[in-house]
Amino acid sequence: MSFHLAPSILAADFANLGNQIKTVSDAGANRIHIDVMDGHFVPNISMGEPVIRSVRSITKLPLEVHLMISNPDFFMEEFARAGADSFIVHYEGNNNLHRTIQKAKDLGKKIGVAVNPATSTPVLEEVLLELDLILVMTVNPGFGSQHFLHSTLSKIVKLKKIIEQYTPHCELEVDGGIDASTILLTKEAGATVFVAGTSIFKSPLGITKAMQELTALLNTSTPKS
Ligand code: DX5
Ligand code: ZN
């Protein structure tokens, strides 16, 4: 089983973004997670097309764009042109999720669907086979540096079983409050992709050591209890 670490640049120093992306890349990051927020779907504004385009110009790592916006269909084409490799859209608030998924595929991009802490797994049943990735939000979306919600672990376990049974190629990602003390809990529950912002970019150990610590935890074999 291979595990992927996806640093979230939401916690990066934007005045030094290029260097920080190079640092996580040299330390073995597998993809870059870009959080797009519109101040409407979530109560925060973050970044958009110019940042995606700039990041694209300085790294070959896959760019995973997490759309916390009210109308993802409206922006996907522009973000694809800017260099996004995959999109993650939310189940919540999307009345035409199947169409959104299709749009990403038409653009030749990978597609994931995110579910918030209050959303249960059965809502994904009808689109499951279309997905490259499912993202379990382990905090409520909108902000970095929040505390990991342990109540989301049972949902990861449930989704892992469903994925293994029906669509084994589908990745299972976690996002929010992932650090050295929570990453193993989510790995044991079945996650395969781990987004981390604060615990990498704001680590007192420095970015490289923080990456090494998380990577070492992912590579440690943990006996099932
Ligand atoms: C939250 C974002 C996350 C955020 C995670 O809405 O989707 O990607 O950057 O940040 P940390 O790792 O600080 O919880
Ligand atoms: Zn995110």
GROMACS .gro file of C-alpha atoms in nm, residues 6-12 14 32-39 42 44-49 51-52 55 63-69 79 86 88 90 114 135 137 139-146 173-177 195-198 201:
model
   58
    6ALA     CA    1  -0.021   1.636   0.025
    7PRO     CA    2   0.104   1.959   0.184
    8SER     CA    3  -0.170   2.224   0.191
    9ILE     CA    4  -0.027   2.562   0.098
   10LEU     CA    5  -0.302   2.739   0.292
   11ALA     CA    6  -0.059   2.739   0.586
   12ALA     CA    7   0.244   2.846   0.380
   14PHE     CA    8   0.282   3.341   0.072
   32ILE     CA    9   0.038   1.995  -0.364
   33HIS     CA   10  -0.305   2.063  -0.210
   34ILE     CA   11  -0.451   2.403  -0.302
   35ASP     CA   12  -0.752   2.523  -0.101
   36VAL     CA   13  -0.980   2.756  -0.294
   37MET     CA   14  -1.240   2.936  -0.077
   38ASP     CA   15  -1.495   3.193  -0.185
   39GLY     CA   16  -1.626   3.346   0.138
   42VAL     CA   17  -1.714   2.865   0.363
   44ASN     CA   18  -1.319   3.250   0.447
   45ILE     CA   19  -1.145   3.366   0.129
   46SER     CA   20  -0.816   3.213   0.020
   47MET     CA   21  -0.677   3.194  -0.334
   48GLY     CA   22  -0.771   3.138  -0.696
   49GLU     CA   23  -0.643   3.117  -1.053
   51VAL     CA   24  -0.194   3.127  -0.738
   52ILE     CA   25  -0.265   2.799  -0.920
   55VAL     CA   26   0.247   2.729  -0.842
   63LEU     CA   27  -0.173   2.005  -0.819
   64GLU     CA   28  -0.484   1.897  -0.634
   65VAL     CA   29  -0.737   2.179  -0.614
   66HIS     CA   30  -0.989   2.158  -0.329
   67LEU     CA   31  -1.288   2.369  -0.426
   68MET     CA   32  -1.469   2.509  -0.124
   69ILE     CA   33  -1.681   2.734  -0.344
   79PHE     CA   34  -0.838   2.637  -1.311
   86SER     CA   35  -0.731   1.716  -1.016
   88ILE     CA   36  -1.201   1.792  -0.522
   90HIS     CA   37  -1.797   1.904  -0.210
  114ALA     CA   38  -1.534   1.573  -0.026
  135LEU     CA   39  -1.202   1.318   0.078
  137MET     CA   40  -1.302   1.627   0.596
  139VAL     CA   41  -1.244   1.933   1.039
  140ASN     CA   42  -1.519   2.163   0.917
  141PRO     CA   43  -1.389   2.327   0.600
  142GLY     CA   44  -1.283   2.689   0.587
  143PHE     CA   45  -0.977   2.729   0.805
  144GLY     CA   46  -0.639   2.577   0.877
  145SER     CA   47  -0.512   2.498   1.227
  146GLN     CA   48  -0.830   2.342   1.357
  173GLU     CA   49  -0.800   1.121   0.159
  174VAL     CA   50  -0.818   1.304   0.491
  175ASP     CA   51  -0.792   1.680   0.539
  176GLY     CA   52  -0.781   1.890   0.854
  177GLY     CA   53  -0.586   1.866   1.178
  195VAL     CA   54  -0.338   1.659   0.359
  196ALA     CA   55  -0.140   1.860   0.612
  197GLY     CA   56  -0.098   2.235   0.630
  198THR     CA   57  -0.014   2.374   0.971
  201PHE     CA   58   0.443   2.478   0.708
   0.00000   0.00000   0.00000
